Amino acid sequence: MLTGRRYRLDFTSEQAGFAEQVGGACRSVWNTALEQRRTYRRRGAFINYHEQARQLVEAKNEPEFAWLAEVPGHCLQQTLIDLDQACARHGTWKVRWKSRVRNAPSFRFPEGGKIAVERLNRRWARAKLPKLGWVRFRITRPLSGTVKNATVSRDGGHWYISFLIDDAICPPERHAAPGTGVGIDRGVVNVVTRSDGAFHHQVFARDREVEHAKKLQRDLARTTKGSQRRKRAAARIAGLARKIRRRRQDFAAKTAHTLATSFELVVFEALAIKNMTAGVEPRPDLAQPGAFLPNGAAGKSGLNRSILDKGWHRIELASRSKARYTGTYVITVNPAYTSQRCNVCKAVDRKSRESQAVFRCTSCGHAEHADVNAAKNILTAGRAEHARPRPGVRVGARKPRNRVGRKANRQATAAQPTAQTEPELAEIPRL
Ligand SMILES: [Zn+2]
């Protein structure tokens, strides 16, 4: 199966400088190619990956674009493929520019077969990347598979290499605990509540850290744009957010491992992505014209989102990924009424939810932890859904999303575009 391995790189200062340069070139190519696509769309026309790749090759032969020829060509091509897929998936107008400040540099070497990886000793290994040469990385877990591609990216002050590998493990015929199932209620007070009454919880951002983040945010607001102080202040915020993000990732991975190894069926309630991403309606204060009541917007804005986020989606993603190895089915069900329905007599009543934590059925008197009751309802709905006859699709498996992406990938690995004679540089917006 395809899976990932990420290691921290130990770049020399020249390598770090060059990697920054490659990342910058890829960003330029992304932005230029996106602008080109938008220009075409404005005229009611399209430009595809192949044409853009051809023009890229031409541009590299021009003296003013010599900096493009200095960086690994495959990384630039891969950037065009990624852009093509992003545009096919989200539409040309929704794809975002890559900014030097917001987007950390990242670039991919698509030809894994050509990347040599050697273990140096117990702790260190090295990989040979085009134009970067041998790069050392801290081998914290065995690679154990064939390399399909490698992505180099920076996160804060550190560079990382992520290998996509094929570990040659086949999915098991049946889960080790057949017939077992669990419903999962995701919440704020308890991040994960299971239908069997178990909780998985962790505080990702401690109160002290939330306060500290607010202070850092105030510090940032007092600096001038473009100043060194502002850079340092932004770096401190990013550092704190990164720390919290890592806790969340760690928690999601551990929880997913426990769920997938223990249960054959894992049922989540479908998250309303819209509620998670959309802005909040302002609530005018009727008593005071011109004033507004709290509407929860702060909890959805940038900093708070990165600090207070519970990582609900990540837990589901991690479970799906882990499920491929254990033969677990991961499904989602409609969340309607799961918190108001009694799991014993099935009566739905809003008043049954006595408080945040307590559910007491108004019909039969059944009392239970509110989240556990909801998780049980989720499992019940999931069992019904799972029992329905379906074509033999394992839910955990994922197919490539679209034809364009597959085709472009095939094309990219099959042949290098050859240089053409007539350059059409006028079509390329200035780099
Ligand atoms: Zn009841």
GROMACS .gro file of C-alpha atoms and ligand atoms in nm:
model
  432
    1MET     CA    1   0.000   0.000   0.000
    2LEU     CA    2   0.107   0.356  -0.054
    3THR     CA    3   0.200   0.538   0.260
    4GLY     CA    4   0.421   0.820   0.377
    5ARG     CA    5   0.740   0.858   0.579
    6ARG     CA    6   0.860   1.193   0.697
    7TYR     CA    7   1.206   1.267   0.830
    8ARG     CA    8   1.387   1.576   0.945
    9LEU     CA    9   1.664   1.681   0.709
   10ASP     CA   10   2.007   1.791   0.817
   11PHE     CA   11   2.087   2.034   0.537
   12THR     CA   12   2.419   2.207   0.500
   13SER     CA   13   2.377   2.584   0.480
   14GLU     CA   14   2.435   2.572   0.102
   15GLN     CA   15   2.167   2.304   0.064
   16ALA     CA   16   1.923   2.504   0.275
   17GLY     CA   17   1.990   2.811   0.060
   18PHE     CA   18   1.943   2.613  -0.259
   19ALA     CA   19   1.626   2.448  -0.130
   20GLU     CA   20   1.489   2.793  -0.055
   21GLN     CA   21   1.573   2.890  -0.414
   22VAL     CA   22   1.397   2.582  -0.557
   23GLY     CA   23   1.094   2.652  -0.341
   24GLY     CA   24   1.091   3.010  -0.466
   25ALA     CA   25   1.111   2.901  -0.829
   26CYS     CA   26   0.825   2.654  -0.780
   27ARG     CA   27   0.618   2.926  -0.619
   28SER     CA   28   0.685   3.161  -0.913
   29VAL     CA   29   0.591   2.891  -1.159
   30TRP     CA   30   0.270   2.819  -0.968
   31ASN     CA   31   0.170   3.185  -0.955
   32THR     CA   32   0.261   3.255  -1.316
   33ALA     CA   33   0.086   2.946  -1.446
   34LEU     CA   34  -0.221   3.026  -1.235
   35GLU     CA   35  -0.230   3.381  -1.370
   36GLN     CA   36  -0.198   3.238  -1.720
   37ARG     CA   37  -0.488   3.001  -1.659
   38ARG     CA   38  -0.701   3.287  -1.528
   39THR     CA   39  -0.612   3.505  -1.825
   40TYR     CA   40  -0.728   3.228  -2.055
   41ARG     CA   41  -1.047   3.177  -1.857
   42ARG     CA   42  -1.128   3.546  -1.877
   43ARG     CA   43  -1.116   3.510  -2.254
   44GLY     CA   44  -1.337   3.204  -2.235
   45ALA     CA   45  -1.050   2.970  -2.326
   46PHE     CA   46  -0.851   2.703  -2.145
   47ILE     CA   47  -0.486   2.619  -2.121
   48ASN     CA   48  -0.386   2.271  -2.011
   49TYR     CA   49  -0.090   2.116  -1.837
   50HIS     CA   50   0.081   1.999  -2.155
   51GLU     CA   51   0.084   2.343  -2.312
   52GLN     CA   52   0.212   2.500  -1.992
   53ALA     CA   53   0.484   2.237  -1.956
   54ARG     CA   54   0.591   2.303  -2.314
   55GLN     CA   55   0.611   2.677  -2.253
   56LEU     CA   56   0.807   2.615  -1.935
   57VAL     CA   57   1.071   2.426  -2.133
   58GLU     CA   58   1.090   2.714  -2.378
   59ALA     CA   59   1.117   2.971  -2.103
   60LYS     CA   60   1.412   2.785  -1.955
   61ASN     CA   61   1.610   2.843  -2.275
   62GLU     CA   62   1.566   3.218  -2.247
   63PRO     CA   63   1.856   3.400  -2.080
   64GLU     CA   64   1.624   3.606  -1.856
   65PHE     CA   65   1.477   3.286  -1.711
   66ALA     CA   66   1.816   3.125  -1.647
   67TRP     CA   67   1.718   3.088  -1.281
   68LEU     CA   68   1.453   2.840  -1.391
   69ALA     CA   69   1.717   2.618  -1.550
   70GLU     CA   70   1.919   2.618  -1.229
   71VAL     CA   71   1.657   2.431  -1.028
   72PRO     CA   72   1.552   2.066  -1.083
   73GLY     CA   73   1.319   2.061  -1.385
   74HIS     CA   74   1.104   1.782  -1.247
   75CYS     CA   75   1.009   1.990  -0.946
   76LEU     CA   76   0.883   2.268  -1.172
   77GLN     CA   77   0.691   2.022  -1.386
   78GLN     CA   78   0.540   1.867  -1.077
   79THR     CA   79   0.427   2.214  -0.969
   80LEU     CA   80   0.238   2.247  -1.298
   81ILE     CA   81   0.081   1.903  -1.245
   82ASP     CA   82  -0.023   1.997  -0.893
   83LEU     CA   83  -0.174   2.320  -1.023
   84ASP     CA   84  -0.356   2.129  -1.296
   85GLN     CA   85  -0.506   1.895  -1.038
   86ALA     CA   86  -0.598   2.180  -0.806
   87CYS     CA   87  -0.774   2.364  -1.089
   88ALA     CA   88  -0.954   2.050  -1.203
   89ARG     CA   89  -1.071   1.981  -0.850
   90HIS     CA   90  -1.159   2.326  -0.722
   91GLY     CA   91  -1.192   2.542  -1.032
   92THR     CA   92  -0.942   2.800  -1.157
   93TRP     CA   93  -1.089   3.084  -0.950
   94LYS     CA   94  -1.076   2.906  -0.617
   95VAL     CA   95  -0.711   2.804  -0.640
   96ARG     CA   96  -0.499   3.036  -0.431
   97TRP     CA   97  -0.176   3.220  -0.500
   98LYS     CA   98   0.127   3.098  -0.315
   99SER     CA   99   0.276   3.371  -0.103
  100ARG     CA  100   0.630   3.386   0.029
  101VAL     CA  101   0.499   3.466   0.374
  102ARG     CA  102   0.202   3.233   0.404
  103ASN     CA  103   0.326   2.930   0.214
  104ALA     CA  104   0.639   2.757   0.334
  105PRO     CA  105   0.856   2.633   0.047
  106SER     CA  106   0.782   2.282  -0.070
  107PHE     CA  107   0.876   2.091  -0.383
  108ARG     CA  108   0.848   1.733  -0.504
  109PHE     CA  109   1.079   1.499  -0.690
  110PRO     CA  110   0.838   1.273  -0.879
  111GLU     CA  111   1.076   1.001  -0.992
  112GLY     CA  112   1.122   0.789  -0.682
  113GLY     CA  113   1.304   0.517  -0.872
  114LYS     CA  114   1.592   0.753  -0.931
  115ILE     CA  115   1.628   0.861  -0.569
  116ALA     CA  116   1.896   0.656  -0.398
  117VAL     CA  117   1.849   0.614  -0.023
  118GLU     CA  118   2.130   0.479   0.195
  119ARG     CA  119   2.146   0.412   0.564
  120LEU     CA  120   2.463   0.557   0.716
  121ASN     CA  121   2.433   0.425   1.070
  122ARG     CA  122   2.175   0.363   1.339
  123ARG     CA  123   2.058   0.725   1.340
  124TRP     CA  124   2.135   0.875   1.005
  125ALA     CA  125   2.053   0.802   0.645
  126ARG     CA  126   2.101   0.995   0.324
  127ALA     CA  127   1.916   1.036  -0.003
  128LYS     CA  128   2.049   1.159  -0.334
  129LEU     CA  129   1.829   1.426  -0.486
  130PRO     CA  130   1.879   1.586  -0.828
  131LYS     CA  131   2.094   1.901  -0.806
  132LEU     CA  132   2.082   1.900  -0.425
  133GLY     CA  133   2.314   1.600  -0.404
  134TRP     CA  134   2.330   1.379  -0.096
  135VAL     CA  135   2.106   1.505   0.182
  136ARG     CA  136   2.133   1.362   0.532
  137PHE     CA  137   1.824   1.292   0.739
  138ARG     CA  138   1.755   1.153   1.083
  139ILE     CA  139   1.608   0.808   1.024
  140THR     CA  140   1.359   0.778   1.309
  141ARG     CA  141   1.179   0.477   1.161
  142PRO     CA  142   1.271   0.235   0.882
  143LEU     CA  143   1.172   0.331   0.530
  144SER     CA  144   1.062  -0.031   0.461
  145GLY     CA  145   0.934   0.011   0.107
  146THR     CA  146   1.016   0.135  -0.239
  147VAL     CA  147   1.027   0.512  -0.284
  148LYS     CA  148   0.765   0.651  -0.523
  149ASN     CA  149   0.846   1.019  -0.483
  150ALA     CA  150   0.999   1.260  -0.236
  151THR     CA  151   0.883   1.599  -0.115
  152VAL     CA  152   1.114   1.848   0.050
  153SER     CA  153   0.948   2.115   0.261
  154ARG     CA  154   1.026   2.359   0.535
  155ASP     CA  155   0.825   2.393   0.853
  156GLY     CA  156   0.944   2.683   1.064
  157GLY     CA  157   1.321   2.663   1.083
  158HIS     CA  158   1.350   2.297   0.987
  159TRP     CA  159   1.352   2.117   0.656
  160TYR     CA  160   1.182   1.782   0.613
  161ILE     CA  161   1.175   1.511   0.351
  162SER     CA  162   0.858   1.308   0.298
  163PHE     CA  163   0.878   0.990   0.098
  164LEU     CA  164   0.574   0.836  -0.063
  165ILE     CA  165   0.652   0.466  -0.038
  166ASP     CA  166   0.495   0.141  -0.144
  167ASP     CA  167   0.533  -0.091   0.154
  168ALA     CA  168   0.404  -0.398  -0.037
  169ILE     CA  169   0.165  -0.486   0.247
  170CYS     CA  170  -0.167  -0.629   0.129
  171PRO     CA  171  -0.490  -0.539   0.309
  172PRO     CA  172  -0.609  -0.827   0.529
  173GLU     CA  173  -0.906  -1.038   0.417
  174ARG     CA  174  -1.094  -0.976   0.738
  175HIS     CA  175  -1.044  -0.769   1.050
  176ALA     CA  176  -0.883  -0.945   1.346
  177ALA     CA  177  -1.194  -0.875   1.558
  178PRO     CA  178  -1.482  -0.951   1.319
  179GLY     CA  179  -1.823  -0.810   1.401
  180THR     CA  180  -1.694  -0.539   1.634
  181GLY     CA  181  -1.809  -0.183   1.582
  182VAL     CA  182  -1.786   0.153   1.746
  183GLY     CA  183  -1.966   0.485   1.711
  184ILE     CA  184  -1.766   0.802   1.756
  185ASP     CA  185  -1.899   1.131   1.884
  186ARG     CA  186  -1.658   1.417   1.833
  187GLY     CA  187  -1.691   1.709   2.067
  188VAL     CA  188  -1.518   1.990   2.247
  189VAL     CA  189  -1.536   1.876   2.609
  190ASN     CA  190  -1.433   1.524   2.511
  191VAL     CA  191  -1.257   1.518   2.177
  192VAL     CA  192  -1.360   1.159   2.109
  193THR     CA  193  -1.637   0.971   2.289
  194ARG     CA  194  -1.688   0.607   2.199
  195SER     CA  195  -2.017   0.418   2.204
  196ASP     CA  196  -1.864   0.165   2.446
  197GLY     CA  197  -1.826   0.445   2.698
  198ALA     CA  198  -1.453   0.508   2.651
  199PHE     CA  199  -1.311   0.856   2.600
  200HIS     CA  200  -1.008   0.975   2.413
  201HIS     CA  201  -0.922   1.320   2.527
  202GLN     CA  202  -0.631   1.555   2.528
  203VAL     CA  203  -0.595   1.926   2.588
  204PHE     CA  204  -0.410   2.054   2.283
  205ALA     CA  205  -0.372   2.415   2.389
  206ARG     CA  206  -0.331   2.472   2.761
  207ASP     CA  207  -0.494   2.783   2.912
  208ARG     CA  208  -0.151   2.934   2.965
  209GLU     CA  209  -0.071   2.882   2.597
  210VAL     CA  210  -0.398   3.034   2.480
  211GLU     CA  211  -0.322   3.342   2.691
  212HIS     CA  212   0.032   3.350   2.557
  213ALA     CA  213  -0.099   3.328   2.199
  214LYS     CA  214  -0.325   3.627   2.264
  215LYS     CA  215  -0.033   3.825   2.401
  216LEU     CA  216   0.182   3.734   2.100
  217GLN     CA  217  -0.099   3.842   1.873
  218ARG     CA  218  -0.114   4.179   2.048
  219ASP     CA  219   0.264   4.213   2.016
  220LEU     CA  220   0.234   4.143   1.645
  221ALA     CA  221  -0.033   4.408   1.604
  222ARG     CA  222   0.204   4.670   1.748
  223THR     CA  223   0.482   4.607   1.495
  224THR     CA  224   0.517   4.776   1.157
  225LYS     CA  225   0.468   4.585   0.837
  226GLY     CA  226   0.788   4.452   0.686
  227SER     CA  227   0.996   4.514   0.999
  228GLN     CA  228   1.234   4.263   1.158
  229ARG     CA  229   1.037   4.283   1.481
  230ARG     CA  230   0.724   4.182   1.295
  231LYS     CA  231   0.904   3.884   1.144
  232ARG     CA  232   1.021   3.770   1.484
  233ALA     CA  233   0.676   3.818   1.637
  234ALA     CA  234   0.515   3.619   1.354
  235ALA     CA  235   0.774   3.343   1.396
  236ARG     CA  236   0.691   3.316   1.767
  237ILE     CA  237   0.320   3.276   1.692
  238ALA     CA  238   0.393   3.020   1.422
  239GLY     CA  239   0.616   2.830   1.666
  240LEU     CA  240   0.341   2.807   1.925
  241ALA     CA  241   0.080   2.708   1.668
  242ARG     CA  242   0.316   2.440   1.537
  243LYS     CA  243   0.365   2.293   1.882
  244ILE     CA  244  -0.010   2.267   1.930
  245ARG     CA  245  -0.059   2.126   1.583
  246ARG     CA  246   0.190   1.850   1.655
  247ARG     CA  247   0.003   1.749   1.969
  248ARG     CA  248  -0.313   1.726   1.762
  249GLN     CA  249  -0.145   1.515   1.496
  250ASP     CA  250   0.000   1.285   1.757
  251PHE     CA  251  -0.337   1.246   1.926
  252ALA     CA  252  -0.513   1.175   1.595
  253ALA     CA  253  -0.257   0.909   1.500
  254LYS     CA  254  -0.278   0.733   1.836
  255THR     CA  255  -0.658   0.745   1.849
  256ALA     CA  256  -0.684   0.618   1.490
  257HIS     CA  257  -0.449   0.332   1.574
  258THR     CA  258  -0.658   0.225   1.872
  259LEU     CA  259  -0.985   0.250   1.680
  260ALA     CA  260  -0.866   0.065   1.370
  261THR     CA  261  -0.695  -0.219   1.556
  262SER     CA  262  -0.987  -0.274   1.795
  263PHE     CA  263  -1.290  -0.245   1.568
  264GLU     CA  264  -1.402  -0.377   1.233
  265LEU     CA  265  -1.651  -0.095   1.187
  266VAL     CA  266  -1.584   0.265   1.288
  267VAL     CA  267  -1.872   0.509   1.246
  268PHE     CA  268  -1.830   0.887   1.254
  269GLU     CA  269  -2.100   1.146   1.214
  270ALA     CA  270  -2.052   1.337   0.889
  271LEU     CA  271  -1.904   1.676   0.972
  272ALA     CA  272  -2.067   1.977   0.818
  273ILE     CA  273  -1.762   2.118   0.642
  274LYS     CA  274  -1.956   2.434   0.567
  275ASN     CA  275  -2.003   2.509   0.935
  276MET     CA  276  -1.635   2.457   0.991
  277THR     CA  277  -1.511   2.692   0.723
  278ALA     CA  278  -1.780   2.950   0.657
  279GLY     CA  279  -1.781   3.285   0.831
  280VAL     CA  280  -2.038   3.365   1.097
  281GLU     CA  281  -2.343   3.584   1.052
  282PRO     CA  282  -2.319   3.908   1.250
  283ARG     CA  283  -2.577   3.939   1.528
  284PRO     CA  284  -2.691   4.300   1.565
  285ASP     CA  285  -2.775   4.406   1.919
  286LEU     CA  286  -3.138   4.519   1.898
  287ALA     CA  287  -3.115   4.717   2.221
  288GLN     CA  288  -2.816   4.915   2.098
  289PRO     CA  289  -2.831   5.015   1.732
  290GLY     CA  290  -2.490   4.985   1.567
  291ALA     CA  291  -2.360   4.741   1.829
  292PHE     CA  292  -2.323   4.366   1.786
  293LEU     CA  293  -2.369   4.068   2.013
  294PRO     CA  294  -2.109   3.791   2.042
  295ASN     CA  295  -2.161   3.550   1.753
  296GLY     CA  296  -1.874   3.309   1.799
  297ALA     CA  297  -1.677   3.464   1.512
  298ALA     CA  298  -1.361   3.487   1.717
  299GLY     CA  299  -1.354   3.111   1.754
  300LYS     CA  300  -1.351   3.073   1.379
  301SER     CA  301  -1.088   3.330   1.291
  302GLY     CA  302  -0.731   3.248   1.197
  303LEU     CA  303  -0.536   3.238   1.518
  304ASN     CA  304  -0.810   3.087   1.729
  305ARG     CA  305  -0.879   2.829   1.467
  306SER     CA  306  -0.520   2.715   1.471
  307ILE     CA  307  -0.502   2.718   1.851
  308LEU     CA  308  -0.845   2.595   1.959
  309ASP     CA  309  -0.915   2.350   1.677
  310LYS     CA  310  -0.988   1.997   1.796
  311GLY     CA  311  -0.873   1.825   1.476
  312TRP     CA  312  -1.201   1.637   1.422
  313HIS     CA  313  -1.141   1.593   1.053
  314ARG     CA  314  -0.785   1.476   1.106
  315ILE     CA  315  -0.902   1.197   1.336
  316GLU     CA  316  -1.130   1.068   1.062
  317LEU     CA  317  -0.857   1.094   0.798
  318ALA     CA  318  -0.605   0.915   1.018
  319SER     CA  319  -0.861   0.640   1.088
  320ARG     CA  320  -0.924   0.590   0.717
  321SER     CA  321  -0.554   0.566   0.652
  322LYS     CA  322  -0.495   0.320   0.936
  323ALA     CA  323  -0.806   0.121   0.838
  324ARG     CA  324  -0.640   0.009   0.516
  325TYR     CA  325  -0.398  -0.201   0.721
  326THR     CA  326  -0.645  -0.358   0.961
  327GLY     CA  327  -0.939  -0.421   0.728
  328THR     CA  328  -1.157  -0.178   0.921
  329TYR     CA  329  -1.455  -0.012   0.756
  330VAL     CA  330  -1.478   0.359   0.826
  331ILE     CA  331  -1.813   0.515   0.742
  332THR     CA  332  -1.993   0.839   0.818
  333VAL     CA  333  -2.363   0.885   0.892
  334ASN     CA  334  -2.601   1.178   0.900
  335PRO     CA  335  -2.560   1.347   1.239
  336ALA     CA  336  -2.922   1.468   1.262
  337TYR     CA  337  -3.079   1.411   1.607
  338THR     CA  338  -2.796   1.187   1.732
  339SER     CA  339  -2.770   1.399   2.045
  340GLN     CA  340  -3.147   1.423   2.106
  341ARG     CA  341  -3.252   1.063   2.045
  342CYS     CA  342  -3.272   0.812   2.329
  343ASN     CA  343  -3.068   0.505   2.240
  344VAL     CA  344  -3.301   0.274   2.434
  345CYS     CA  345  -3.655   0.379   2.329
  346LYS     CA  346  -3.551   0.588   2.020
  347ALA     CA  347  -3.769   0.882   2.129
  348VAL     CA  348  -3.641   1.218   2.002
  349ASP     CA  349  -3.678   1.512   2.236
  350ARG     CA  350  -3.461   1.819   2.274
  351LYS     CA  351  -3.543   1.833   2.644
  352SER     CA  352  -3.388   1.490   2.697
  353ARG     CA  353  -3.049   1.653   2.682
  354GLU     CA  354  -3.048   1.784   3.038
  355SER     CA  355  -2.708   1.945   3.027
  356GLN     CA  356  -2.384   1.932   2.832
  357ALA     CA  357  -2.293   1.604   2.998
  358VAL     CA  358  -2.625   1.444   3.099
  359PHE     CA  359  -2.887   1.279   2.882
  360ARG     CA  360  -3.210   1.179   3.055
  361CYS     CA  361  -3.486   1.044   2.832
  362THR     CA  362  -3.817   1.225   2.879
  363SER     CA  363  -4.007   0.913   2.763
  364CYS     CA  364  -3.843   0.615   2.935
  365GLY     CA  365  -3.619   0.783   3.191
  366HIS     CA  366  -3.301   0.626   3.054
  367ALA     CA  367  -3.004   0.829   3.183
  368GLU     CA  368  -2.658   0.827   3.036
  369HIS     CA  369  -2.359   1.043   2.954
  370ALA     CA  370  -2.490   1.260   2.669
  371ASP     CA  371  -2.191   1.199   2.441
  372VAL     CA  372  -2.201   0.822   2.496
  373ASN     CA  373  -2.571   0.821   2.411
  374ALA     CA  374  -2.495   1.015   2.093
  375ALA     CA  375  -2.208   0.780   2.005
  376LYS     CA  376  -2.443   0.482   2.048
  377ASN     CA  377  -2.692   0.642   1.811
  378ILE     CA  378  -2.414   0.698   1.563
  379LEU     CA  379  -2.317   0.330   1.586
  380THR     CA  380  -2.679   0.221   1.541
  381ALA     CA  381  -2.711   0.435   1.229
  382GLY     CA  382  -2.374   0.310   1.107
  383ARG     CA  383  -2.465  -0.056   1.153
  384ALA     CA  384  -2.782  -0.002   0.949
  385GLU     CA  385  -2.587   0.179   0.681
  386HIS     CA  386  -2.313  -0.084   0.675
  387ALA     CA  387  -2.560  -0.373   0.649
  388ARG     CA  388  -2.706  -0.230   0.329
  389PRO     CA  389  -2.589  -0.423   0.023
  390ARG     CA  390  -2.324  -0.226  -0.159
  391PRO     CA  391  -2.093  -0.295  -0.449
  392GLY     CA  392  -1.769  -0.442  -0.313
  393VAL     CA  393  -1.606  -0.116  -0.221
  394ARG     CA  394  -1.389  -0.096   0.084
  395VAL     CA  395  -1.463   0.243   0.227
  396GLY     CA  396  -1.114   0.298   0.356
  397ALA     CA  397  -0.961   0.275   0.008
  398ARG     CA  398  -0.922   0.586  -0.202
  399LYS     CA  399  -0.906   0.615  -0.574
  400PRO     CA  400  -0.737   0.896  -0.764
  401ARG     CA  401  -0.999   1.166  -0.776
  402ASN     CA  402  -1.000   1.265  -1.136
  403ARG     CA  403  -0.899   1.165  -1.482
  404VAL     CA  404  -0.699   1.480  -1.550
  405GLY     CA  405  -0.469   1.418  -1.257
  406ARG     CA  406  -0.402   1.055  -1.348
  407LYS     CA  407  -0.338   1.143  -1.707
  408ALA     CA  408  -0.104   1.427  -1.619
  409ASN     CA  409   0.085   1.204  -1.377
  410ARG     CA  410   0.123   0.935  -1.640
  411GLN     CA  411   0.239   1.187  -1.889
  412ALA     CA  412   0.488   1.338  -1.650
  413THR     CA  413   0.654   1.007  -1.576
  414ALA     CA  414   0.636   0.878  -1.932
  415ALA     CA  415   0.816   1.151  -2.120
  416GLN     CA  416   1.004   1.473  -2.076
  417PRO     CA  417   0.860   1.744  -2.298
  418THR     CA  418   1.103   1.832  -2.574
  419ALA     CA  419   1.202   2.185  -2.661
  420GLN     CA  420   1.000   2.347  -2.937
  421THR     CA  421   1.137   2.584  -3.197
  422GLU     CA  422   0.884   2.869  -3.191
  423PRO     CA  423   0.866   3.030  -2.849
  424GLU     CA  424   0.535   3.183  -2.747
  425LEU     CA  425   0.664   3.383  -2.459
  426ALA     CA  426   0.418   3.663  -2.521
  427GLU     CA  427   0.152   3.434  -2.378
  428ILE     CA  428   0.332   3.393  -2.049
  429PRO     CA  429   0.262   3.668  -1.799
  430ARG     CA  430   0.588   3.813  -1.678
  431LEU     CA  431   0.767   3.603  -1.418
  432ZN      ZN  432  -3.590   0.661   2.617
   0.00000   0.00000   0.00000
